Each structure stands twice: as C-alpha cells, then as structure tokens.
Short mmCIF file of C-alpha atoms in Angstrom, two decimals:
data_model
loop_
_atom_site.label_atom_id
_atom_site.label_comp_id
_atom_site.label_asym_id
_atom_site.label_seq_id
_atom_site.Cartn_x
_atom_site.Cartn_y
_atom_site.Cartn_z
CA MET A 1 -34.12 113.00 26.05
CA GLY A 2 -35.49 109.50 26.58
CA ILE A 3 -38.88 110.93 27.66
CA ILE A 4 -39.12 113.09 24.51
CA LYS A 5 -38.22 110.07 22.37
CA ASN A 6 -40.87 107.93 24.05
CA LEU A 7 -43.51 110.68 23.68
CA SER A 8 -42.60 111.13 20.01
CA SER A 9 -42.90 107.39 19.43
CA PHE A 10 -46.30 107.37 21.17
CA PHE A 11 -47.85 110.32 19.30
CA LEU A 12 -46.23 109.44 15.95
CA LYS A 13 -46.89 105.71 16.23
CA ASP A 14 -49.26 105.53 13.28
CA GLU A 15 -47.00 107.69 11.10
CA LEU A 16 -43.97 105.51 11.91
CA ILE A 17 -45.89 102.36 11.06
CA GLU A 18 -46.95 103.82 7.72
CA HIS A 19 -43.38 105.00 7.08
CA LYS A 20 -42.02 101.50 7.78
CA LYS A 21 -44.62 99.98 5.45
CA ALA A 22 -43.59 102.41 2.72
CA LEU A 23 -39.89 101.52 3.16
CA ASP A 24 -40.68 97.80 3.08
CA TYR A 25 -42.77 98.26 -0.07
CA LEU A 26 -39.97 100.29 -1.69
CA SER A 27 -37.41 97.63 -0.79
CA GLU A 28 -39.59 94.87 -2.23
CA SER A 29 -40.21 96.90 -5.40
CA LEU A 30 -36.48 97.50 -5.90
CA GLN A 31 -35.82 93.79 -5.41
CA GLU A 32 -38.45 92.91 -8.03
CA LEU A 33 -36.91 95.39 -10.48
CA LYS A 34 -33.44 93.88 -9.93
CA GLU A 35 -34.84 90.41 -10.56
CA GLN A 36 -36.21 91.69 -13.88
CA GLY A 37 -32.75 92.94 -14.90
CA TRP A 38 -33.02 96.64 -13.91
CA VAL A 39 -29.96 98.40 -12.46
CA GLU A 40 -29.53 101.66 -10.54
CA LEU A 41 -28.11 104.43 -12.75
CA ASN A 42 -27.11 106.66 -9.83
CA LYS A 43 -24.86 103.99 -8.35
CA THR A 44 -21.25 105.26 -8.23
CA ASP A 45 -19.54 101.98 -7.26
CA LYS A 46 -19.00 99.76 -10.32
CA GLU A 47 -18.56 96.67 -8.14
CA LEU A 48 -21.79 94.75 -7.55
CA THR A 49 -22.82 94.03 -3.98
CA ILE A 50 -22.70 90.44 -2.82
CA GLU A 51 -26.52 90.40 -2.79
CA GLU A 52 -26.70 91.60 -6.42
CA LEU A 53 -24.03 89.11 -7.47
CA ASN A 54 -25.82 86.21 -5.76
CA LEU A 55 -29.09 87.23 -7.41
CA ILE A 56 -27.46 87.20 -10.86
CA GLN A 57 -25.77 83.83 -10.27
CA ASN A 58 -28.87 82.19 -8.82
CA THR A 59 -31.03 83.46 -11.68
CA ALA A 60 -28.51 82.22 -14.25
CA TYR A 61 -28.41 78.81 -12.57
CA ILE A 62 -32.22 78.49 -12.58
CA TYR A 63 -32.37 79.48 -16.25
CA PHE A 64 -29.64 76.94 -17.06
CA LEU A 65 -31.72 74.21 -15.43
CA LYS A 66 -35.15 75.16 -16.77
CA ASN A 67 -34.82 77.17 -19.98
CA PRO A 68 -33.83 75.37 -23.22
CA LEU A 69 -32.10 78.43 -24.72
CA ALA A 70 -29.97 79.11 -21.62
CA GLY A 71 -29.14 75.41 -21.29
CA GLN A 72 -28.12 75.24 -24.96
CA ILE A 73 -25.83 78.26 -24.60
CA VAL A 74 -23.95 76.68 -21.69
CA ASN A 75 -23.85 73.18 -23.17
CA LEU A 76 -22.64 74.29 -26.61
CA LYS A 77 -19.73 76.26 -25.16
CA THR A 78 -18.73 73.27 -23.05
CA TYR A 79 -19.09 70.79 -25.93
CA PHE A 80 -16.99 72.90 -28.29
CA THR A 81 -14.36 73.79 -25.67
CA ILE A 82 -13.87 70.45 -23.90
CA GLY A 83 -15.34 67.96 -26.37
CA ALA A 84 -14.34 64.45 -25.34
CA GLY A 85 -11.83 65.80 -22.83
CA ILE A 86 -8.34 67.27 -22.69
CA SER A 87 -5.03 65.41 -22.96
CA PHE A 88 -1.70 66.35 -21.38
CA SER A 89 1.89 65.13 -21.53
CA THR A 90 5.42 66.02 -20.52
CA LYS A 91 8.83 64.56 -21.34
CA ALA A 92 9.68 64.28 -17.65
CA GLU A 93 8.54 60.73 -16.80
CA GLU A 94 8.39 61.29 -13.03
CA VAL A 95 6.25 64.39 -13.48
CA GLN A 96 3.99 62.57 -15.93
CA LYS A 97 3.34 59.84 -13.35
CA VAL A 98 2.43 62.46 -10.72
CA LEU A 99 -0.02 64.19 -13.07
CA ASN A 100 -1.59 60.89 -14.16
CA LYS A 101 -2.12 59.92 -10.52
CA PHE A 102 -3.73 63.29 -9.79
CA TRP A 103 -6.01 63.03 -12.84
CA ASP A 104 -7.08 59.46 -12.10
CA ASP A 105 -7.72 60.11 -8.38
CA LYS A 106 -11.30 58.97 -7.70
CA ASP A 107 -11.82 61.88 -5.28
CA ASN A 108 -10.86 64.49 -7.88
CA LYS A 109 -13.14 63.05 -10.60
CA MET A 110 -11.29 65.14 -13.16
CA PHE A 111 -13.06 63.71 -16.21
CA THR A 112 -16.43 65.00 -15.02
CA LYS A 113 -14.94 68.01 -13.24
CA GLN A 114 -13.59 69.45 -16.49
CA ILE A 115 -17.21 69.58 -17.73
CA GLN A 116 -18.42 71.12 -14.45
CA MET A 117 -15.67 73.76 -14.57
CA SER A 118 -16.68 74.85 -18.06
CA ASN A 119 -20.39 74.91 -17.17
CA GLU A 120 -19.93 76.84 -13.93
CA LEU A 121 -17.63 79.39 -15.53
CA GLU A 122 -20.37 80.18 -18.06
CA ILE A 123 -23.18 80.13 -15.47
CA TYR A 124 -21.52 81.99 -12.58
CA GLY A 125 -18.85 83.95 -14.44
CA GLU A 126 -16.12 82.77 -12.07
CA LEU A 127 -14.47 79.69 -10.60
CA PHE A 128 -13.09 79.16 -7.10
CA ILE A 129 -10.82 76.10 -7.23
CA ARG A 130 -9.67 75.05 -3.76
CA PHE A 131 -6.58 72.88 -3.18
CA PHE A 132 -6.21 70.34 -0.37
CA VAL A 133 -2.70 68.95 0.14
CA ASN A 134 -1.52 65.90 2.06
CA GLU A 135 1.41 67.26 4.06
CA TYR A 136 3.16 63.86 4.09
CA SER A 137 2.69 62.51 0.54
CA GLY A 138 2.14 65.80 -1.28
CA ASP A 139 -0.94 64.42 -3.02
CA THR A 140 -3.34 67.14 -4.17
CA LYS A 141 -7.11 67.09 -4.24
CA ILE A 142 -9.25 69.90 -5.63
CA THR A 143 -12.86 70.96 -5.26
CA LEU A 144 -15.04 73.76 -6.63
CA VAL A 145 -16.32 76.23 -4.04
CA ASP A 146 -19.83 77.66 -4.56
CA PRO A 147 -19.27 81.33 -5.53
CA SER A 148 -22.23 82.40 -3.37
CA GLU A 149 -20.26 81.26 -0.30
CA ILE A 150 -17.35 83.63 -1.02
CA THR A 151 -18.57 86.90 0.46
CA ASP A 152 -15.34 88.90 0.27
CA ILE A 153 -11.83 88.87 -1.18
CA ILE A 154 -9.19 90.57 0.98
CA TYR A 155 -6.22 91.96 -0.94
CA ASP A 156 -2.78 93.01 0.27
CA PRO A 157 -2.97 96.81 0.82
CA ASP A 158 0.58 97.15 -0.52
CA ASN A 159 -0.09 94.90 -3.52
CA PRO A 160 -3.67 95.09 -4.85
CA THR A 161 -3.12 92.08 -7.13
CA ARG A 162 -2.17 89.71 -4.31
CA VAL A 163 -4.98 88.00 -2.43
CA LEU A 164 -4.42 87.49 1.29
CA TYR A 165 -7.70 85.77 2.21
CA TYR A 166 -11.00 84.61 0.82
CA LYS A 167 -13.89 85.06 3.24
CA ARG A 168 -16.28 82.12 3.07
CA GLU A 169 -19.66 82.19 4.80
CA TYR A 170 -21.91 79.14 4.66
CA VAL A 171 -24.05 76.77 6.71
CA GLU A 172 -22.39 73.38 7.17
CA LYS A 173 -24.65 70.36 7.22
CA ARG A 174 -22.95 67.67 9.29
CA PHE A 175 -24.47 64.21 9.58
CA ASN A 176 -24.91 62.91 13.14
CA ILE A 177 -24.49 59.12 13.17
CA GLU A 178 -26.22 58.73 16.53
CA THR A 179 -29.37 60.71 15.67
CA LYS A 180 -29.14 59.87 11.94
CA THR A 181 -29.99 63.47 11.10
CA TYR A 182 -28.17 66.46 9.74
CA GLU A 183 -27.07 69.21 12.07
CA GLU A 184 -26.67 72.74 10.74
CA ILE A 185 -23.50 74.53 11.82
CA PRO A 186 -23.38 78.19 10.70
CA HIS A 187 -20.05 79.67 9.61
CA GLU A 188 -21.11 83.30 9.32
CA GLY A 189 -20.05 86.67 10.70
CA MET A 190 -17.35 86.18 13.31
CA ASP A 191 -17.43 82.42 12.62
CA ALA A 192 -16.78 82.86 8.89
CA GLU A 193 -13.92 80.86 7.39
CA LEU A 194 -10.86 82.77 6.18
CA ILE A 195 -9.05 80.80 3.49
CA GLU A 196 -5.49 81.77 2.66
CA GLY A 197 -5.01 83.20 -0.81
CA ASP A 198 -2.69 80.46 -2.13
CA GLU A 199 -5.24 77.75 -1.25
CA ILE A 200 -7.74 79.01 -3.85
CA PHE A 201 -7.30 79.63 -7.56
CA HIS A 202 -9.87 82.28 -8.57
CA ILE A 203 -10.77 82.72 -12.25
CA PRO A 204 -13.17 85.64 -12.92
CA ILE A 205 -14.43 86.46 -16.44
CA ASN A 206 -16.71 89.05 -18.05
CA ASN A 207 -15.48 91.83 -15.77
CA VAL A 208 -13.16 94.85 -15.80
CA SER A 209 -9.76 95.42 -14.25
CA THR A 210 -11.23 97.07 -11.14
CA GLY A 211 -13.74 94.27 -10.50
CA LYS A 212 -13.05 91.67 -7.86
CA ARG A 213 -15.64 89.20 -9.09
CA GLY A 214 -16.71 87.73 -12.40
CA ILE A 215 -20.16 88.28 -13.93
CA SER A 216 -22.23 85.55 -15.54
CA PRO A 217 -22.22 85.85 -19.37
CA LEU A 218 -25.88 84.81 -19.22
CA TYR A 219 -26.69 88.07 -17.39
CA ARG A 220 -26.88 90.05 -20.65
CA VAL A 221 -29.21 87.59 -22.39
CA ILE A 222 -31.56 86.55 -19.57
CA PRO A 223 -33.97 89.50 -20.17
CA TRP A 224 -34.30 88.49 -23.83
CA ILE A 225 -34.62 84.80 -22.98
CA ARG A 226 -37.42 85.78 -20.60
CA ALA A 227 -39.01 87.95 -23.33
CA TYR A 228 -38.89 85.07 -25.82
CA LYS A 229 -40.44 82.72 -23.27
CA ASN A 230 -43.25 85.22 -22.56
CA TRP A 231 -43.79 85.73 -26.30
CA LEU A 232 -44.15 81.99 -26.87
CA GLU A 233 -46.58 81.68 -23.97
CA ASP A 234 -48.66 84.56 -25.37
CA ARG A 235 -48.74 82.88 -28.77
CA LEU A 236 -49.92 79.66 -27.16
CA VAL A 237 -52.74 81.54 -25.42
CA ILE A 238 -53.78 83.22 -28.69
CA ASN A 239 -53.65 79.95 -30.64
CA LYS A 240 -55.63 78.14 -27.98
CA ALA A 241 -58.23 80.90 -27.76
CA LYS A 242 -58.71 81.03 -31.52
CA SER A 243 -59.01 77.27 -31.80
CA ILE A 244 -61.62 76.83 -29.06
CA PHE A 245 -64.45 76.96 -31.61
CA ALA A 246 -64.02 74.70 -34.64
CA TRP A 247 -67.64 74.71 -35.88
CA LYS A 248 -70.46 77.22 -35.99
CA LYS A 249 -74.02 75.91 -35.80
CA LYS A 250 -76.75 78.33 -36.83
CA VAL A 251 -80.31 77.35 -35.74
CA LYS A 252 -83.29 79.21 -37.22
CA SER A 253 -86.75 79.67 -35.67
CA ILE A 254 -85.82 78.09 -32.32
CA GLY A 255 -88.24 78.14 -29.40
CA ALA A 256 -87.44 79.27 -25.87
CA LYS A 257 -87.73 75.73 -24.47
CA LEU A 258 -85.30 74.28 -27.03
CA MET A 259 -82.94 77.20 -26.43
CA GLN A 260 -82.88 76.42 -22.69
CA GLN A 261 -82.14 72.73 -23.39
CA MET A 262 -79.20 73.64 -25.64
CA LYS A 263 -77.92 76.08 -23.04
CA ASN A 264 -77.92 73.37 -20.36
CA LYS A 265 -75.91 71.06 -22.60
CA THR A 266 -73.25 73.66 -23.42
CA GLU A 267 -69.67 72.68 -22.44
CA ASN A 268 -67.06 75.35 -22.98
CA ALA A 269 -64.62 77.59 -21.19
CA PHE A 270 -66.52 80.83 -21.63
CA ASN A 271 -69.16 80.59 -18.88
CA ASN A 272 -71.50 78.36 -20.89
CA ILE A 273 -71.93 80.54 -23.96
CA VAL A 274 -75.28 79.86 -25.63
CA GLY A 275 -75.01 77.67 -28.69
CA ALA A 276 -71.49 76.27 -28.10
CA THR A 277 -71.40 72.49 -28.34
CA LYS A 278 -68.87 69.76 -29.00
CA PRO A 279 -67.91 69.46 -32.70
CA PRO A 280 -68.80 66.33 -34.69
CA LYS A 281 -66.41 63.36 -34.40
CA THR A 282 -64.05 62.46 -37.21
CA GLY A 283 -65.89 60.65 -40.01
CA SER A 284 -69.34 61.82 -38.91
CA VAL A 285 -72.13 62.35 -41.44
CA LEU A 286 -73.49 65.87 -41.27
CA ILE A 287 -77.23 66.29 -41.91
CA GLU A 288 -78.77 69.73 -42.01
CA ASN A 289 -82.05 71.32 -43.14
CA GLU A 290 -83.33 74.83 -43.57
CA GLY A 291 -83.53 75.26 -39.80
CA VAL A 292 -79.91 74.21 -39.00
CA GLU A 293 -76.74 75.35 -40.77
CA TRP A 294 -73.20 74.14 -39.97
CA SER A 295 -70.02 76.00 -41.00
CA ILE A 296 -66.28 75.65 -40.24
CA ILE A 297 -64.55 78.50 -38.39
CA ASN A 298 -61.18 79.43 -39.89
CA ALA A 299 -58.89 80.19 -36.92
CA ASP A 300 -56.37 82.59 -38.47
CA VAL A 301 -53.58 83.11 -35.91
CA ASN A 302 -51.35 85.21 -38.24
CA ALA A 303 -48.46 82.80 -37.79
CA SER A 304 -46.44 84.28 -40.68
CA ASP A 305 -46.55 87.78 -39.18
CA ALA A 306 -45.72 86.54 -35.69
CA PHE A 307 -42.73 84.48 -36.89
CA GLU A 308 -40.59 87.53 -37.57
CA ASP A 309 -41.45 88.98 -34.15
CA GLY A 310 -40.26 85.85 -32.40
CA ARG A 311 -37.16 85.66 -34.58
CA ALA A 312 -36.24 89.25 -33.74
CA ILE A 313 -36.32 88.43 -30.02
CA LYS A 314 -34.31 85.26 -30.52
CA LEU A 315 -31.68 87.18 -32.53
CA MET A 316 -31.04 89.30 -29.44
CA VAL A 317 -30.28 86.09 -27.56
CA CYS A 318 -27.95 85.07 -30.42
CA ALA A 319 -26.16 88.41 -30.34
CA GLY A 320 -25.72 88.30 -26.57
CA SER A 321 -24.44 84.71 -26.50
CA ASN A 322 -22.44 84.78 -29.78
CA ILE A 323 -24.28 81.64 -30.91
CA PHE A 324 -26.14 81.81 -34.21
CA GLU A 325 -29.77 80.87 -34.59
CA HIS A 326 -29.27 77.63 -36.51
CA TYR A 327 -27.78 76.23 -33.28
CA PHE A 328 -31.09 76.97 -31.59
CA GLY A 329 -33.03 74.75 -33.97
CA ASP A 330 -33.84 77.33 -36.69
CA ALA A 331 -31.86 76.72 -39.89
CA GLY A 332 -34.41 78.33 -42.22
CA GLU A 333 -32.31 81.44 -42.83
CA ALA A 334 -28.99 79.67 -43.40
CA ASN A 335 -27.34 77.32 -45.85
CA LEU A 336 -24.06 75.44 -45.55
CA ALA A 337 -21.94 78.25 -47.01
CA SER A 338 -23.52 81.08 -45.03
CA ALA A 339 -23.57 79.05 -41.81
CA LYS A 340 -19.86 78.26 -42.13
CA ALA A 341 -19.04 81.92 -42.80
CA MET A 342 -21.11 83.12 -39.82
CA GLU A 343 -19.47 80.62 -37.48
CA LEU A 344 -16.11 82.42 -37.53
CA PRO A 345 -16.87 84.64 -34.46
CA MET A 346 -18.07 81.53 -32.61
CA LEU A 347 -14.90 79.62 -33.45
CA LYS A 348 -12.77 82.56 -32.31
CA GLU A 349 -14.57 82.60 -28.97
CA TYR A 350 -14.15 78.84 -28.52
CA GLN A 351 -10.47 79.12 -29.40
CA TYR A 352 -10.20 81.75 -26.68
CA ARG A 353 -12.04 79.45 -24.22
CA GLN A 354 -9.67 76.59 -25.05
CA GLU A 355 -6.65 78.82 -24.45
CA LEU A 356 -8.23 80.05 -21.19
CA PHE A 357 -8.71 76.50 -19.94
CA ARG A 358 -5.23 75.54 -21.14
CA TRP A 359 -3.91 78.30 -18.85
CA ILE A 360 -6.20 77.13 -16.00
CA TYR A 361 -5.05 73.51 -16.24
CA ARG A 362 -1.40 74.50 -16.56
CA ASN A 363 -1.68 76.43 -13.28
CA ILE A 364 -3.48 73.51 -11.60
CA PHE A 365 -0.81 71.05 -12.77
CA ARG A 366 1.98 73.32 -11.59
CA LYS A 367 0.34 73.49 -8.16
CA VAL A 368 0.22 69.66 -8.11
CA ILE A 369 3.92 69.48 -9.04
CA GLU A 370 4.85 72.16 -6.52
CA ASN A 371 3.15 70.25 -3.69
CA LYS A 372 5.12 67.11 -4.58
CA VAL A 373 8.37 69.11 -4.62
CA ASP A 374 7.63 70.64 -1.21
CA THR A 375 7.24 67.18 0.37
CA GLY A 376 10.32 65.78 -1.36
CA GLU A 377 8.39 63.38 -3.59
CA LEU A 378 9.85 65.17 -6.60
CA PRO A 379 13.29 66.83 -6.83
CA GLU A 380 13.48 70.61 -6.97
CA GLU A 381 15.41 70.38 -10.24
CA ILE A 382 15.34 67.91 -13.06
CA ASP A 383 17.65 67.14 -16.00
CA MET A 384 16.00 67.44 -19.39
CA THR A 385 17.70 66.16 -22.54
CA ARG A 386 17.07 68.09 -25.73
CA THR A 387 18.06 66.98 -29.23
CA PHE A 388 18.23 69.43 -32.14
CA ILE A 389 19.87 69.99 -35.53
CA LYS A 390 22.72 72.48 -35.82
CA ASN A 391 24.80 73.01 -38.93
CA GLN A 392 23.12 69.91 -40.44
CA LYS A 393 24.35 67.86 -37.51
CA GLU A 394 22.40 66.29 -34.70
CA GLU A 395 23.33 67.62 -31.29
CA THR A 396 22.09 66.64 -27.83
CA ILE A 397 22.34 68.76 -24.72
CA THR A 398 21.17 68.24 -21.14
CA GLU A 399 19.75 71.18 -19.21
CA THR A 400 18.88 71.42 -15.52
CA ILE A 401 15.61 73.25 -14.90
CA LYS A 402 13.23 73.66 -11.98
CA THR A 403 10.75 70.82 -11.83
CA VAL A 404 7.78 73.21 -11.57
CA ASP A 405 8.91 74.84 -14.84
CA VAL A 406 8.91 71.64 -16.89
CA TYR A 407 7.05 72.06 -20.17
CA LEU A 408 3.47 70.74 -20.14
CA ASP A 409 1.74 69.99 -23.42
CA ILE A 410 -2.04 70.37 -22.95
CA ASP A 411 -4.20 69.61 -25.97
CA PHE A 412 -7.90 70.06 -26.75
CA PRO A 413 -9.96 68.27 -29.40
CA PRO A 414 -10.31 70.07 -32.77
CA LEU A 415 -13.20 72.52 -32.82
CA THR A 416 -14.78 71.15 -36.01
CA LEU A 417 -14.64 67.97 -38.07
CA THR A 418 -13.20 69.89 -41.00
CA ASP A 419 -10.23 70.79 -38.79
CA ILE A 420 -9.25 67.12 -38.63
CA LYS A 421 -8.95 66.90 -42.41
CA GLU A 422 -7.15 70.25 -42.62
CA TYR A 423 -4.81 69.35 -39.75
CA THR A 424 -4.02 65.95 -41.25
CA GLU A 425 -3.18 67.40 -44.65
CA ALA A 426 -1.16 70.20 -43.04
CA MET A 427 0.77 67.76 -40.84
CA ALA A 428 1.52 65.48 -43.82
CA LYS A 429 2.74 68.43 -45.87
CA GLN A 430 4.97 69.69 -43.05
CA MET A 431 6.40 66.19 -42.57
CA GLY A 432 7.13 66.03 -46.30
CA MET A 433 8.92 69.37 -46.07
CA LYS A 434 10.99 68.00 -43.13
CA ILE A 435 9.80 70.80 -40.81
CA ARG A 436 7.76 68.60 -38.46
CA SER A 437 8.42 65.16 -37.00
CA ARG A 438 5.97 62.26 -36.98
CA GLN A 439 5.77 62.47 -33.19
CA SER A 440 4.88 66.18 -33.23
CA ALA A 441 2.28 65.64 -35.97
CA ALA A 442 0.73 62.74 -34.06
CA GLN A 443 0.47 64.80 -30.87
CA ASN A 444 -1.21 67.64 -32.77
CA LEU A 445 -3.73 65.13 -34.10
CA GLY A 446 -4.61 63.92 -30.62
CA VAL A 447 -2.26 60.94 -30.10
CA GLU A 448 -1.52 60.90 -26.36
CA ASN A 449 1.19 58.20 -26.05
CA TRP A 450 3.47 58.50 -29.06
CA GLU A 451 5.92 55.76 -28.02
CA GLU A 452 3.11 53.21 -27.70
CA GLU A 453 1.56 54.35 -30.97
CA GLU A 454 4.94 54.25 -32.72
CA TYR A 455 5.43 50.66 -31.52
CA ARG A 456 2.02 49.72 -32.87
CA ILE A 457 2.89 51.27 -36.23
CA PHE A 458 6.16 49.34 -36.25
CA GLU A 459 4.31 46.08 -35.45
CA ASP A 460 1.75 46.74 -38.18
CA GLU A 461 4.52 47.39 -40.70
CA ARG A 462 6.35 44.25 -39.62
CA LYS A 463 3.17 42.17 -40.00
CA ASP A 464 2.48 43.73 -43.40
CA ASN A 465 6.03 42.98 -44.56
CA ALA A 466 5.81 39.41 -43.30
CA LYS A 467 2.46 38.96 -45.04
CA ALA A 468 3.90 40.40 -48.26
CA GLU A 469 6.87 38.00 -48.12
CA THR A 470 4.55 35.03 -47.56
CA GLN A 471 2.37 36.08 -50.49
CA LYS A 472 5.44 36.53 -52.70
CA LYS A 473 6.71 33.07 -51.79
CA LYS A 474 3.35 31.48 -52.57
CA MET A 475 3.22 33.20 -55.96
CA LYS A 476 6.73 31.96 -56.76
CA GLU A 477 5.83 28.40 -55.83
CA SER A 478 2.63 28.49 -57.88
CA SER A 479 4.56 29.74 -60.94
CA TYR A 480 6.79 26.63 -60.81
CA LYS A 481 3.77 24.34 -61.00
CA ASP A 482 2.83 25.76 -64.40
CA TYR A 483 5.85 24.01 -66.00
CA PRO A 484 6.44 20.17 -66.20
CA GLU A 485 9.12 18.73 -63.98
CA PHE A 486 12.50 18.52 -65.76
CA ASN A 487 13.66 14.94 -66.61
CA ILE A 488 17.20 14.36 -68.05
CA ASN A 489 16.22 11.07 -69.75
CA ASN A 490 13.40 12.76 -71.65
CA TYR A 491 15.79 15.50 -72.68
CA ARG A 492 18.35 12.93 -74.04
CA SER A 493 15.72 10.93 -75.94
CA SER A 494 14.46 14.08 -77.53
CA LYS A 495 17.98 15.08 -78.54
CA VAL A 496 18.74 11.63 -80.12
CA ARG A 497 15.43 11.78 -82.04
CA ASP A 498 16.36 15.14 -83.48
CA ILE A 499 19.75 13.84 -84.69
CA HIS A 500 18.19 10.86 -86.47
CA GLU A 501 15.69 13.02 -88.20
CA GLU A 502 18.47 15.19 -89.55
#
C-alpha cells in the first residue's frame, strides 16, 4: 500500500501541486470575501466560528480607531449612557464603605473603566469581566479580558445556562529583569487556561438565545461605512482630476520650434501633455493678442447631484446604528422640532443601555459584597430599619435580610438637558402633593450624599435667617434716628406755653 501511495505521489506530483495551489487560492478568496462582509448561505450552524468572530471584532476595532463615523457611533452611545459617570448608594453604611473602597481602588480604575466597558461592549458585542479576590481581606479587583482570547465556553451538560469553564488561549509577555526583555510564554492548546465560570461575568449582546457569543453592533454598518469612505475617495479623485486645468491657452500659427520649447516646459500629471502650463499667479495682468487666447475652464463636478448619493449611503449607516444624520455633522435636513421628534428611538435605546449597565453594575457590586461576606469582613445578615406611614401614623420596623440582597440605588445622568428641567418640575410637584420626599427627589436629580447636602441646606437657611435678622435690626435702628430724641423738659415747656396762650 505504501509503494502504491509513493508511486501515485510521484506520477501525480504536478497535479497535486496544482490542486494545493487551487485550494490555497480558494481559501484566500473566501477570507477576502469574509473581510468584505460576505457570509456563507449554506452554513447550517448559526454560531460563528472563533475565526469569524475574531475577524468581526478586529475589523470593528480598526474602524473604531480610524473611521470617524464608526468612532462617532461608539462615542455617542458611551456619552449618552455614562455621561459624567454613574453614582450608587445604599442605606447599609458598612456596605457603602465596602463599595466606595472598591470603586476608589487605584488598581480597578473604575472611573475610566466604566467608559471602557461601554466602548468595548459596542465594539466587540460582549464583555468578559474577570474577578480577582484576596482570600484574606475579601477585597475584589476586576479586569476586562480581551474577547479574542476566549476561544470556548464550556457549559454544564445538565444545565445549558450554567457555565463551567471559560477557555482562554493567549501568548503571555513576561518581562525578564535580568535580560531586560520580554519573553513570550504561549498558553495555547493543552496549555490553555481554564477559568472557572464564577470567576468571569460574561455579557453578550446582539445575539440570539442559542448563541454563546455576542456580535459587534458595528458589524451591520461596516459595509456601508466602507462604501461611504470609498464614495468620498472617488469624489476626491473626480474633483482633483477636474480641477487640474484651471486655464486654457490657445496659440495660433505656432511653429514647430516654438511648439517643442513649450512641450519641454510643460509640468503636469498627464505625461507632459502639449500646451499645459502653470496658470497665472493671483493679481497677474493678462496680455493677449490675435495669436494667443486665454480662457477659464469651468470644472463642473456635479456636486448637487452627488450630494444625494452620498446622503443615501450615510442614511444606511444611520439606520444600522440608530443614530440620525444630524449627529454625523449634517443638520441640513432637520430643524429643532423634527430633530427632537426623530430622537425618540435613540433615547429609547440609550434608556435600554442605561438599564443594561445598571444590571451589570448591580451584579458586580453584589459579587464585591459576597466576597467580603465569605471572608467575614461583612456579616451574612444585616438589620435594616424601614420607616413608613400606616393609617396616617408613622411606623418603624427593623428587618433582617441577607447582606448580598441589600438594596443598591444606581443612578445615571439624565439623557438630555431638557430632562433636568422636566425632572425638577416633576419632583417639585410630587413634593407638593406629599407623594415624594426631599431626599428621594434629590437622589433622582443626582445628589449622591443627601445627609451632607441636607446639612448644607440647613446651614444656608440658618445663615439667611441670621442675615435677615441683622438687616431687620439695622432697619429698626435707622428708623429711630429719623425722630428727635425725647426730652421731658422740652415737653413741659411746650405744655406751659400752650396753657398761657389759652
């Protein structure tokens, strides 16, 4: 059998080489098609391969870095969702201290990480948040794992919603102090890292129930972003080509010698076309006779016709990203009323993103609390006092709940400036109707520490009252000065004078 195989390889050597070349060419062609956004229609498995997923994520990342439209899509969704940053609070003082310590930890960098989380969720379509816990203090640190390093998610065969392990394959770059160079340590194949399911919090979006991984929302708009980029580049080429010649110089009755001299002096991009010369400088005096005639070339680039073509392509980007064109620098087709009406779908999406991140942060905070409970830094149960009105009487009860179940209030900045005015008026009206407290209204308007703010309000009122009393006293004293000082002797003399006159 081995002899036949060797003979076949010998006699069919050329055919095998050509066959291998054809397969390589086909593979390269398929890869190019995938990079351009093409997908296989005969594919039965809805789940993308890890290679296809990495290609989508890498392409989205490059477009985020280099393309203004893709960058604006990601940035706008982060700006509207996160704004100046989230705020959080709980009535359990011990828990609040734990969360504040976690948030302010210099290793966690949570202020900047909340921006990175929003950006990466839009770019990659998923987040892998990994938890590191100090087994003695219970302190928690988190990091974001590159989605391209997670090559598989292993589920419990008896419970398809429970993750047992995350398979991570990557090349570690470890710095060698002695050689002062980086050493590459591969963690691939049999050396891949298996991370237990409860050590990673995976958030996939833009997928279906049967999908393990999330898909970048930019995936559906990248072909149109590329088309718009190509269209702009084509327009630049056309405009440049039509503006190469600004003047036309017609020379009559020219000799061969003079023609050769003009040809030698020609400087242009079209292989030294005869008769093309540099145009006159600004402010030049043009002198012509019967033998020479100058005329201006009108470079009509049909800009008005091309505008609608470019806008049509950009509208596909708007439809795919749910961001309207006036946010991409083109407000020509919108006024204030129409823009506000069209923004409703955008606001609904950003409300959804805020609720999504509220759920993400609530799960992160609960993990932080749980780690403190496991190490004994926090009690398993905590007493919470609740005051309410019943039968027009104030009642206070104390309930014992699990510490990990304590209520966490996580707030995001208002989506628009008009919301602030609407919220303020709504809060004031609800306070006037006695259905909302000042503390609740203040928290809804973004006040983080109500007790401190309430003390400041009290101090301001006290200062205002003291100032009013001082002003009132001064006015009273000044009113006395308007009348002469009372003298009993003058009064008696005046009385005696009146009697004599009578």
